[in-house]
CSV table of C-alpha atoms and ligand atoms in Angstrom, one decimal:
chain,number,residue,atom,x,y,z
P,36,UNK,CA,68.5,101.2,104.9
P,37,UNK,CA,65.4,99.0,105.5
P,38,UNK,CA,65.8,95.3,104.6
P,39,UNK,CA,62.9,93.6,102.8
P,40,UNK,CA,62.1,89.9,102.4
P,41,UNK,CA,59.5,88.8,99.9
P,42,UNK,CA,58.0,85.3,99.5
P,43,UNK,CA,55.9,84.5,96.4
P,44,UNK,CA,53.1,81.9,96.1
P,45,UNK,CA,51.4,81.1,92.9
P,46,UNK,CA,51.7,81.5,89.1
P,47,UNK,CA,54.1,83.3,86.8
P,48,UNK,CA,52.1,86.5,87.0
P,49,UNK,CA,52.6,86.6,90.8
P,50,UNK,CA,56.4,86.0,90.3
P,51,UNK,CA,56.5,88.9,87.9
P,52,UNK,CA,54.5,91.1,90.3
P,53,UNK,CA,57.1,90.2,93.0
P,54,UNK,CA,60.0,91.2,90.7
P,55,UNK,CA,58.2,94.5,90.0
P,56,UNK,CA,57.8,95.1,93.8
P,57,UNK,CA,61.4,94.3,94.5
P,58,UNK,CA,62.4,96.7,91.7
P,59,UNK,CA,60.3,99.5,93.1
P,60,UNK,CA,61.5,99.0,96.6
P,61,UNK,CA,65.2,98.9,95.5
P,62,UNK,CA,64.6,102.2,93.7
P,63,UNK,CA,63.3,103.6,97.0
P,64,UNK,CA,66.3,102.5,99.0
P,65,UNK,CA,65.2,99.1,100.4
P,66,UNK,CA,67.6,96.2,100.4
P,67,UNK,CA,66.5,92.7,99.4
P,68,UNK,CA,67.4,89.9,101.9
P,69,UNK,CA,67.0,86.2,101.6
P,70,UNK,CA,65.4,85.3,104.9
P,71,UNK,CA,62.6,86.7,107.0
P,72,UNK,CA,64.9,86.6,110.1
P,73,UNK,CA,67.1,89.3,108.5
P,74,UNK,CA,64.3,91.6,107.4
P,75,UNK,CA,62.6,94.8,108.7
P,76,UNK,CA,59.8,94.3,106.2
P,77,UNK,CA,58.3,90.9,105.3
P,78,UNK,CA,56.0,90.7,102.3
P,79,UNK,CA,53.9,87.7,101.2
P,80,UNK,CA,52.7,87.9,97.6
P,81,UNK,CA,50.0,85.2,97.4
P,82,UNK,CA,47.6,83.5,95.1
P,83,UNK,CA,43.9,82.9,95.6
P,84,UNK,CA,43.1,80.8,92.5
P,85,UNK,CA,42.7,77.5,94.4
P,86,UNK,CA,42.1,76.7,98.0
P,87,UNK,CA,45.4,74.8,98.2
P,88,UNK,CA,47.4,77.9,97.1
P,89,UNK,CA,45.7,79.9,99.8
P,90,UNK,CA,46.4,77.4,102.6
P,91,UNK,CA,50.1,77.7,101.9
P,92,UNK,CA,49.8,81.5,102.4
P,93,UNK,CA,47.8,81.1,105.7
P,94,UNK,CA,50.4,78.6,107.0
P,95,UNK,CA,53.3,81.0,106.2
P,96,UNK,CA,51.5,84.0,107.7
P,97,UNK,CA,50.8,82.1,111.0
P,98,UNK,CA,54.5,81.4,111.3
P,99,UNK,CA,55.3,85.1,111.2
P,100,UNK,CA,53.5,85.7,114.5
P,101,UNK,CA,56.5,84.6,116.5
P,102,UNK,CA,58.9,86.9,114.5
P,103,UNK,CA,56.6,89.9,115.1
P,104,UNK,CA,56.3,89.0,118.8
P,105,UNK,CA,60.1,89.2,119.1
P,106,UNK,CA,60.4,92.5,117.2
P,107,UNK,CA,57.3,94.7,117.1
P,108,UNK,CA,59.0,97.1,114.7
P,109,UNK,CA,58.9,94.6,111.8
P,110,UNK,CA,56.3,95.4,109.2
P,111,UNK,CA,54.4,92.6,107.5
P,112,UNK,CA,52.5,93.0,104.3
P,113,UNK,CA,50.2,90.7,102.2
P,114,UNK,CA,50.1,91.4,98.5
P,115,UNK,CA,48.4,90.0,95.4
P,116,UNK,CA,45.2,88.1,94.7
P,117,UNK,CA,44.9,86.8,98.2
P,118,UNK,CA,44.9,90.3,99.6
P,119,UNK,CA,42.2,91.4,97.2
P,120,UNK,CA,40.1,88.3,97.9
P,121,UNK,CA,40.4,88.1,101.7
P,122,UNK,CA,41.3,91.5,103.2
P,123,UNK,CA,38.8,91.0,106.1
P,124,UNK,CA,40.0,87.6,107.0
P,125,UNK,CA,43.6,88.7,106.9
P,126,UNK,CA,43.0,91.6,109.2
P,127,UNK,CA,40.9,89.5,111.6
P,128,UNK,CA,43.0,86.3,111.7
P,129,UNK,CA,46.5,87.9,111.5
P,130,UNK,CA,46.9,90.9,113.8
P,131,UNK,CA,50.6,90.8,112.9
P,132,UNK,CA,49.8,92.0,109.3
P,133,UNK,CA,50.2,95.8,108.8
P,134,UNK,CA,49.7,96.2,105.1
P,135,UNK,CA,47.2,94.6,102.6
P,136,UNK,CA,47.7,95.5,98.9
P,137,UNK,CA,45.7,94.1,95.9
P,138,UNK,CA,47.4,93.0,92.7
P,139,UNK,CA,46.5,96.1,90.8
P,140,UNK,CA,48.1,98.4,93.4
P,141,UNK,CA,51.4,96.7,93.9
P,142,UNK,CA,53.3,99.3,91.9
P,143,UNK,CA,52.6,101.8,94.7
P,144,UNK,CA,53.8,99.5,97.4
P,145,UNK,CA,56.7,101.8,98.3
P,146,UNK,CA,54.4,104.7,99.2
P,147,UNK,CA,52.1,102.4,101.3
P,148,UNK,CA,55.1,100.9,103.1
P,149,UNK,CA,56.4,104.3,104.0
P,150,UNK,CA,53.1,105.3,105.5
P,151,UNK,CA,52.8,102.1,107.5
P,152,UNK,CA,56.4,102.5,108.8
P,153,UNK,CA,56.1,106.3,109.6
P,154,UNK,CA,52.5,106.3,111.0
P,155,UNK,CA,52.3,102.9,112.5
P,156,UNK,CA,48.8,102.3,111.2
P,157,UNK,CA,47.3,99.3,109.3
P,158,UNK,CA,46.6,100.0,105.7
P,159,UNK,CA,44.5,98.3,103.1
P,160,UNK,CA,44.7,99.2,99.4
P,161,UNK,CA,42.6,97.3,96.9
P,162,UNK,CA,40.9,97.8,93.5
P,163,UNK,CA,42.3,99.4,90.4
P,164,UNK,CA,45.4,101.7,90.5
P,165,UNK,CA,46.1,104.5,88.0
P,166,UNK,CA,49.3,103.2,86.5
P,167,UNK,CA,49.2,99.4,86.7
P,168,UNK,CA,49.7,98.9,82.9
P,169,UNK,CA,52.7,101.2,82.7
P,170,UNK,CA,56.4,100.5,82.3
P,171,UNK,CA,57.8,97.5,84.2
P,172,UNK,CA,61.4,97.8,83.1
P,173,UNK,CA,62.5,98.5,86.7
P,174,UNK,CA,61.5,94.9,87.7
P,175,UNK,CA,64.4,93.2,89.4
P,176,UNK,CA,64.3,89.8,87.8
P,177,UNK,CA,65.8,86.8,89.5
P,178,UNK,CA,66.7,85.0,86.3
P,179,UNK,CA,69.3,86.9,84.3
P,180,UNK,CA,68.8,85.3,80.9
P,181,UNK,CA,65.0,84.6,80.7
P,182,UNK,CA,62.5,87.3,81.6
P,183,UNK,CA,58.7,87.4,82.2
P,184,UNK,CA,57.2,90.2,80.3
P,185,UNK,CA,53.5,91.2,80.9
P,186,UNK,CA,51.6,91.9,77.7
P,187,UNK,CA,48.2,92.3,79.3
P,188,UNK,CA,46.4,92.3,82.6
P,189,UNK,CA,43.0,90.9,83.8
P,190,UNK,CA,40.6,88.6,82.0
P,191,UNK,CA,37.2,88.9,80.3
P,192,UNK,CA,36.5,85.2,80.0
P,193,UNK,CA,34.7,84.5,83.2
P,194,UNK,CA,35.2,80.8,83.3
P,195,UNK,CA,32.6,79.8,85.9
P,196,UNK,CA,35.1,78.4,88.4
P,197,UNK,CA,37.7,81.2,88.2
P,198,UNK,CA,38.2,84.1,90.5
P,199,UNK,CA,40.9,85.9,88.3
P,200,UNK,CA,38.5,88.4,86.6
P,201,UNK,CA,37.2,89.5,89.9
P,202,UNK,CA,40.7,90.0,91.5
P,203,UNK,CA,42.7,91.3,88.5
P,204,UNK,CA,39.9,93.1,86.7
P,205,UNK,CA,38.8,93.2,83.1
P,206,UNK,CA,41.3,92.5,80.3
P,207,UNK,CA,43.6,95.3,79.1
P,208,UNK,CA,46.5,95.0,76.8
P,209,UNK,CA,49.7,97.0,77.0
P,210,UNK,CA,50.6,99.1,73.9
P,211,UNK,CA,53.0,97.1,71.7
P,212,UNK,CA,55.6,99.9,71.7
P,213,UNK,CA,55.9,99.7,75.5
P,214,UNK,CA,56.3,95.9,75.3
P,215,UNK,CA,58.8,95.9,72.5
P,216,UNK,CA,60.9,98.7,74.1
P,217,UNK,CA,61.0,96.7,77.3
P,218,UNK,CA,62.1,93.6,75.5
P,219,UNK,CA,64.8,95.5,73.6
P,220,UNK,CA,66.1,96.9,76.9
P,221,UNK,CA,66.2,93.4,78.4
P,222,UNK,CA,68.1,92.1,75.4
P,223,UNK,CA,70.6,95.0,75.7
P,224,UNK,CA,71.1,93.8,79.3
P,225,UNK,CA,71.9,90.3,78.3
P,226,UNK,CA,68.5,88.5,78.2
P,227,UNK,CA,68.2,85.8,75.6
P,228,UNK,CA,64.6,84.7,76.2
P,229,UNK,CA,61.3,86.4,77.0
P,230,UNK,CA,58.1,84.7,78.3
P,231,UNK,CA,55.1,86.8,77.3
P,232,UNK,CA,52.5,86.7,80.0
P,233,UNK,CA,48.7,87.1,80.0
P,234,UNK,CA,45.7,85.2,81.3
P,235,UNK,CA,44.7,84.7,77.6
P,236,UNK,CA,47.5,85.9,75.3
P,237,UNK,CA,45.5,84.9,72.3
P,238,UNK,CA,43.2,87.9,72.8
P,239,UNK,CA,46.0,90.4,73.1
P,240,UNK,CA,45.3,93.7,71.4
P,241,UNK,CA,41.5,93.8,71.9
P,242,UNK,CA,40.4,97.3,72.7
P,243,UNK,CA,43.8,98.9,72.0
P,244,UNK,CA,43.8,102.0,69.8
P,245,UNK,CA,46.4,100.4,67.5
P,246,UNK,CA,45.2,97.5,65.3
P,247,UNK,CA,47.3,94.6,66.4
P,248,UNK,CA,46.7,91.0,67.5
P,249,UNK,CA,48.9,88.4,69.3
P,250,UNK,CA,50.3,87.0,66.1
P,251,UNK,CA,51.4,90.5,65.0
P,252,UNK,CA,53.0,91.1,68.4
P,253,UNK,CA,54.9,87.8,68.2
P,254,UNK,CA,56.2,88.7,64.7
P,255,UNK,CA,57.4,92.1,65.9
P,256,UNK,CA,59.0,90.6,69.0
P,257,UNK,CA,60.9,88.0,66.8
P,258,UNK,CA,62.4,90.9,64.8
P,259,UNK,CA,64.3,92.2,67.9
P,260,UNK,CA,68.0,91.6,67.2
P,261,UNK,CA,69.8,89.5,69.8
P,262,UNK,CA,66.6,87.9,71.3
P,263,UNK,CA,67.0,84.2,70.9
P,264,UNK,CA,63.8,82.6,72.2
P,265,UNK,CA,60.1,83.7,72.7
P,266,UNK,CA,57.8,81.7,75.0
P,267,UNK,CA,54.2,82.7,76.0
P,268,UNK,CA,51.4,81.7,78.2
P,269,UNK,CA,48.5,81.1,78.6
P,270,UNK,CA,46.6,80.3,75.4
P,271,UNK,CA,42.8,79.9,75.5
P,272,UNK,CA,41.7,77.2,73.1
P,273,UNK,CA,38.8,79.3,71.8
P,274,UNK,CA,41.0,82.1,70.7
P,275,UNK,CA,43.8,80.4,68.7
P,276,UNK,CA,43.6,81.6,65.1
P,277,UNK,CA,45.1,80.0,61.9
P,278,UNK,CA,47.2,83.2,61.6
P,279,UNK,CA,48.7,82.7,65.0
P,280,UNK,CA,49.4,79.0,64.2
P,281,UNK,CA,51.2,80.0,61.0
P,282,UNK,CA,53.3,82.6,62.9
P,283,UNK,CA,54.4,80.1,65.5
P,284,UNK,CA,55.1,77.5,62.8
P,285,UNK,CA,57.1,79.9,60.7
P,286,UNK,CA,59.2,81.8,63.2
P,287,UNK,CA,62.3,80.0,64.5
P,288,UNK,CA,62.6,82.1,67.7
P,289,UNK,CA,59.2,81.0,69.0
P,290,UNK,CA,59.6,78.0,71.2
P,291,UNK,CA,57.4,75.2,70.0
P,292,UNK,CA,55.5,74.8,73.3
P,293,UNK,CA,51.8,75.7,73.8
P,294,UNK,CA,50.1,75.5,77.2
P,295,UNK,CA,46.5,74.8,76.2
P,296,UNK,CA,44.3,74.3,79.2
P,297,UNK,CA,41.7,71.7,78.5
P,298,UNK,CA,40.0,71.8,81.9
P,299,UNK,CA,37.6,68.9,81.1
P,300,UNK,CA,36.8,66.3,78.4
P,301,UNK,CA,33.1,66.3,79.1
P,302,UNK,CA,31.1,68.7,76.8
P,303,UNK,CA,28.5,69.0,79.6
P,304,UNK,CA,31.1,70.2,82.1
P,305,UNK,CA,32.9,72.4,79.6
P,306,UNK,CA,29.5,74.2,79.0
P,307,UNK,CA,29.0,74.6,82.8
P,308,UNK,CA,32.6,75.9,83.0
P,309,UNK,CA,31.7,78.5,80.3
P,310,UNK,CA,34.8,77.6,78.4
P,311,UNK,CA,33.5,78.4,74.9
P,312,UNK,CA,34.6,75.2,73.2
P,313,UNK,CA,33.7,71.5,73.3
P,314,UNK,CA,35.9,68.4,73.2
P,315,UNK,CA,35.5,68.2,69.4
P,316,UNK,CA,36.8,71.8,68.9
P,317,UNK,CA,39.7,71.0,71.2
P,318,UNK,CA,40.7,67.9,69.3
P,319,UNK,CA,40.4,69.7,65.9
P,320,UNK,CA,42.6,72.5,67.3
P,321,UNK,CA,45.3,70.0,68.5
P,322,UNK,CA,45.3,68.3,65.1
P,323,UNK,CA,45.8,71.6,63.3
P,324,UNK,CA,48.6,72.6,65.7
P,325,UNK,CA,50.4,69.3,65.4
P,326,UNK,CA,50.1,69.3,61.7
P,327,UNK,CA,51.4,72.9,61.3
P,328,UNK,CA,54.1,73.0,64.0
P,329,UNK,CA,56.6,70.2,63.9
P,330,UNK,CA,58.0,69.1,67.2
P,331,UNK,CA,55.2,70.8,69.1
P,332,UNK,CA,55.2,70.3,72.9
P,333,UNK,CA,51.7,70.4,74.3
P,334,UNK,CA,50.8,70.9,78.0
P,335,UNK,CA,47.5,71.4,79.7
P,336,UNK,CA,45.5,72.1,82.9
P,337,UNK,CA,42.6,69.9,84.0
P,338,UNK,CA,40.2,70.4,86.9
P,339,UNK,CA,38.7,67.3,88.5
P,340,UNK,CA,35.6,67.3,90.7
P,341,UNK,CA,33.9,70.3,89.2
P,342,UNK,CA,30.3,70.5,90.6
P,343,UNK,CA,28.2,67.7,89.2
P,344,UNK,CA,31.1,65.9,87.5
P,345,UNK,CA,30.0,62.3,87.3
P,346,UNK,CA,32.2,59.3,86.9
P,347,UNK,CA,31.1,59.3,83.3
P,348,UNK,CA,32.2,62.9,82.8
P,349,UNK,CA,35.5,62.1,84.4
P,350,UNK,CA,35.9,59.1,82.1
P,351,UNK,CA,35.5,61.4,79.1
P,352,UNK,CA,38.2,63.6,80.5
P,353,UNK,CA,40.5,60.6,81.1
P,354,UNK,CA,39.9,59.2,77.6
P,355,UNK,CA,40.5,62.6,76.0
P,356,UNK,CA,43.7,63.2,77.9
P,357,UNK,CA,44.9,59.7,76.9
P,358,UNK,CA,43.9,60.2,73.3
P,359,UNK,CA,45.8,63.5,73.0
P,360,UNK,CA,48.9,62.4,74.9
P,361,UNK,CA,50.0,65.6,76.4
P,362,UNK,CA,53.7,66.2,77.1
P,363,UNK,CA,52.8,67.6,80.5
P,364,UNK,CA,49.6,68.2,82.5
P,365,UNK,CA,48.7,70.0,85.7
P,366,UNK,CA,45.8,68.4,87.4
P,367,UNK,CA,43.8,70.5,90.0
P,368,UNK,CA,41.1,69.4,92.4
P,369,UNK,CA,38.2,71.8,92.1
P,370,UNK,CA,37.7,74.3,94.9
P,371,UNK,CA,34.8,76.8,95.0
P,372,UNK,CA,36.0,80.5,94.8
P,373,UNK,CA,33.5,83.1,95.6
P,374,UNK,CA,32.3,85.2,93.8
P,375,UNK,CA,33.0,83.0,90.7
P,376,UNK,CA,29.8,81.6,89.3
P,377,UNK,CA,30.4,77.9,90.1
P,378,UNK,CA,30.8,78.7,93.8
P,379,UNK,CA,27.0,79.0,93.8
P,380,UNK,CA,26.7,75.4,92.6
P,381,UNK,CA,26.9,72.6,95.1
P,382,UNK,CA,30.5,71.4,95.5
P,383,UNK,CA,29.1,67.8,95.5
P,384,UNK,CA,32.1,65.7,94.5
P,385,UNK,CA,33.6,64.3,97.7
P,386,UNK,CA,37.2,65.2,98.4
P,387,UNK,CA,38.1,61.5,98.3
P,388,UNK,CA,36.6,61.2,94.8
P,389,UNK,CA,38.5,64.3,93.7
P,390,UNK,CA,41.7,62.8,95.1
P,391,UNK,CA,41.1,59.5,93.3
P,392,UNK,CA,40.4,61.3,89.9
P,393,UNK,CA,43.5,63.4,90.5
P,394,UNK,CA,45.7,60.4,91.1
P,395,UNK,CA,44.2,58.5,88.1
P,396,UNK,CA,45.0,61.4,85.7
P,397,UNK,CA,48.5,62.0,87.2
P,398,UNK,CA,49.3,58.3,86.8
P,399,UNK,CA,48.1,58.4,83.2
P,400,UNK,CA,50.2,61.5,82.4
P,401,UNK,CA,53.3,59.9,84.0
P,402,UNK,CA,52.8,56.9,81.8
P,403,UNK,CA,52.3,59.0,78.7
P,404,UNK,CA,55.4,61.1,79.4
P,405,UNK,CA,57.5,57.9,79.8
P,406,UNK,CA,56.4,56.6,76.4
J,560,SAM,N1,44.4,82.1,82.4
J,560,SAM,C1,45.0,80.9,82.6
J,560,SAM,C2,44.1,79.8,82.0
J,560,SAM,O1,43.0,80.1,81.4
J,560,SAM,O2,44.5,78.7,82.0
J,560,SAM,C3,45.3,80.6,84.0
J,560,SAM,C4,44.2,80.5,85.0
J,560,SAM,S1,44.5,79.9,86.6
J,560,SAM,C5,45.7,80.9,87.2
J,560,SAM,C6,45.5,78.4,86.3
J,560,SAM,C7,44.6,77.1,86.4
J,560,SAM,O3,44.1,77.0,87.7
J,560,SAM,C8,43.4,77.0,85.5
J,560,SAM,O4,43.8,76.7,84.2
J,560,SAM,C9,42.6,76.0,86.1
J,560,SAM,O5,42.9,74.7,85.7
J,560,SAM,C10,43.0,76.1,87.6
J,560,SAM,N2,41.9,76.7,88.4
J,560,SAM,C11,41.3,77.9,88.3
J,560,SAM,N3,40.3,78.0,89.2
J,560,SAM,C12,40.2,76.8,89.8
J,560,SAM,C13,39.3,76.3,90.9
J,560,SAM,N4,38.3,77.1,91.4
J,560,SAM,N5,39.5,75.1,91.3
J,560,SAM,C14,40.5,74.3,90.8
J,560,SAM,N6,41.4,74.7,89.8
J,560,SAM,C15,41.2,76.0,89.4
J,561,SF4,FE1,40.4,82.3,84.7
J,561,SF4,FE2,39.3,81.5,82.4
J,561,SF4,FE3,40.4,83.9,82.5
J,561,SF4,FE4,42.0,81.7,82.6
J,561,SF4,S1,40.7,82.3,80.9
J,561,SF4,S2,42.1,83.5,84.0
J,561,SF4,S3,40.7,80.3,83.7
J,561,SF4,S4,38.6,83.2,83.6
């Protein structure tokens, strides 16, 4: 029996992809091990959303050179967004890598691995697969009480800084029956909580044959007997409806936490980011949410140092973050991601300035959380 080790870098979506890969490989007779030293197959599932995330994958891959030098039979694969974004660089810089698989082809990883093992060739598989929206009930989840459940893939928003639509493709929702069946099966296996995942869960249902939106899906999920808690992420501020707010407010099983990425407090920068709302819209939305949902926990993402972000723009972000008083905030230093639109703009905020703005916001958020 071949032993496989998988290391995951990145967001919840990547963690779920890895759980799906492990489930597929277990079905095909592979055994999961907890260190690369014990493995015949080493897989890295990596993120490409920010430069920092990529650097962690490059560092990890470099370290595998020695392992491969000791045992030429070991097969090394790179999966996920980083594979889709950087296949040429991976093949050139890392001769130890045998297999490169994009995020929409990971459900076929067993077939690809067999080919690499049996034929000894290098293999690259990218783009859209035929079944990437299908059943994921075979995922082998690490957590035995709380499960990530994918409700949609891809994204249509094309925020100007973001590479996700290019790597994970256009937005597509899973039929509600498939999602609800998967959750019922999880509950039957002892799961108490589900975390519904999508790049923008608020636009769930668009282009499905059935007429359904995210609020309807939440209501139906809440009806599943035995399920205790429902979480979800990520919510795009431009797509939160009053209907959705009322469902969250009225349904006890839905955890009162919304992750609502702000990205910037400057209307000029928000326009350049193609976010589809301004600071006033965001403030109005937060007021509505807090009024309707008692005990709401609000978290956010902010990017500092977007191209052309002046000190004045940053001050607007700082002041808005302070005014809102988030319970948690993730602050990211901007990095250009080709082919995303902003990568064609000059990355003109020096790294030292990005670092300073990052530290200022982090300090502010720590202070707010302690209050
Ligand atoms: N769909 C989700 C959303 O809209 O929030 C998740 C997108 S991304 C995986 C998570 C966060 O990474 C974004 O909210 C954004 O703050 C950050 N991010 C994306 N692209 C970035 C870039 N080029 N530079 C810095 N941060 C970036
Ligand atoms: Fe990227 Fe924007 Fe889509 Fe989130 S909503 S994945 S930030 S394009």
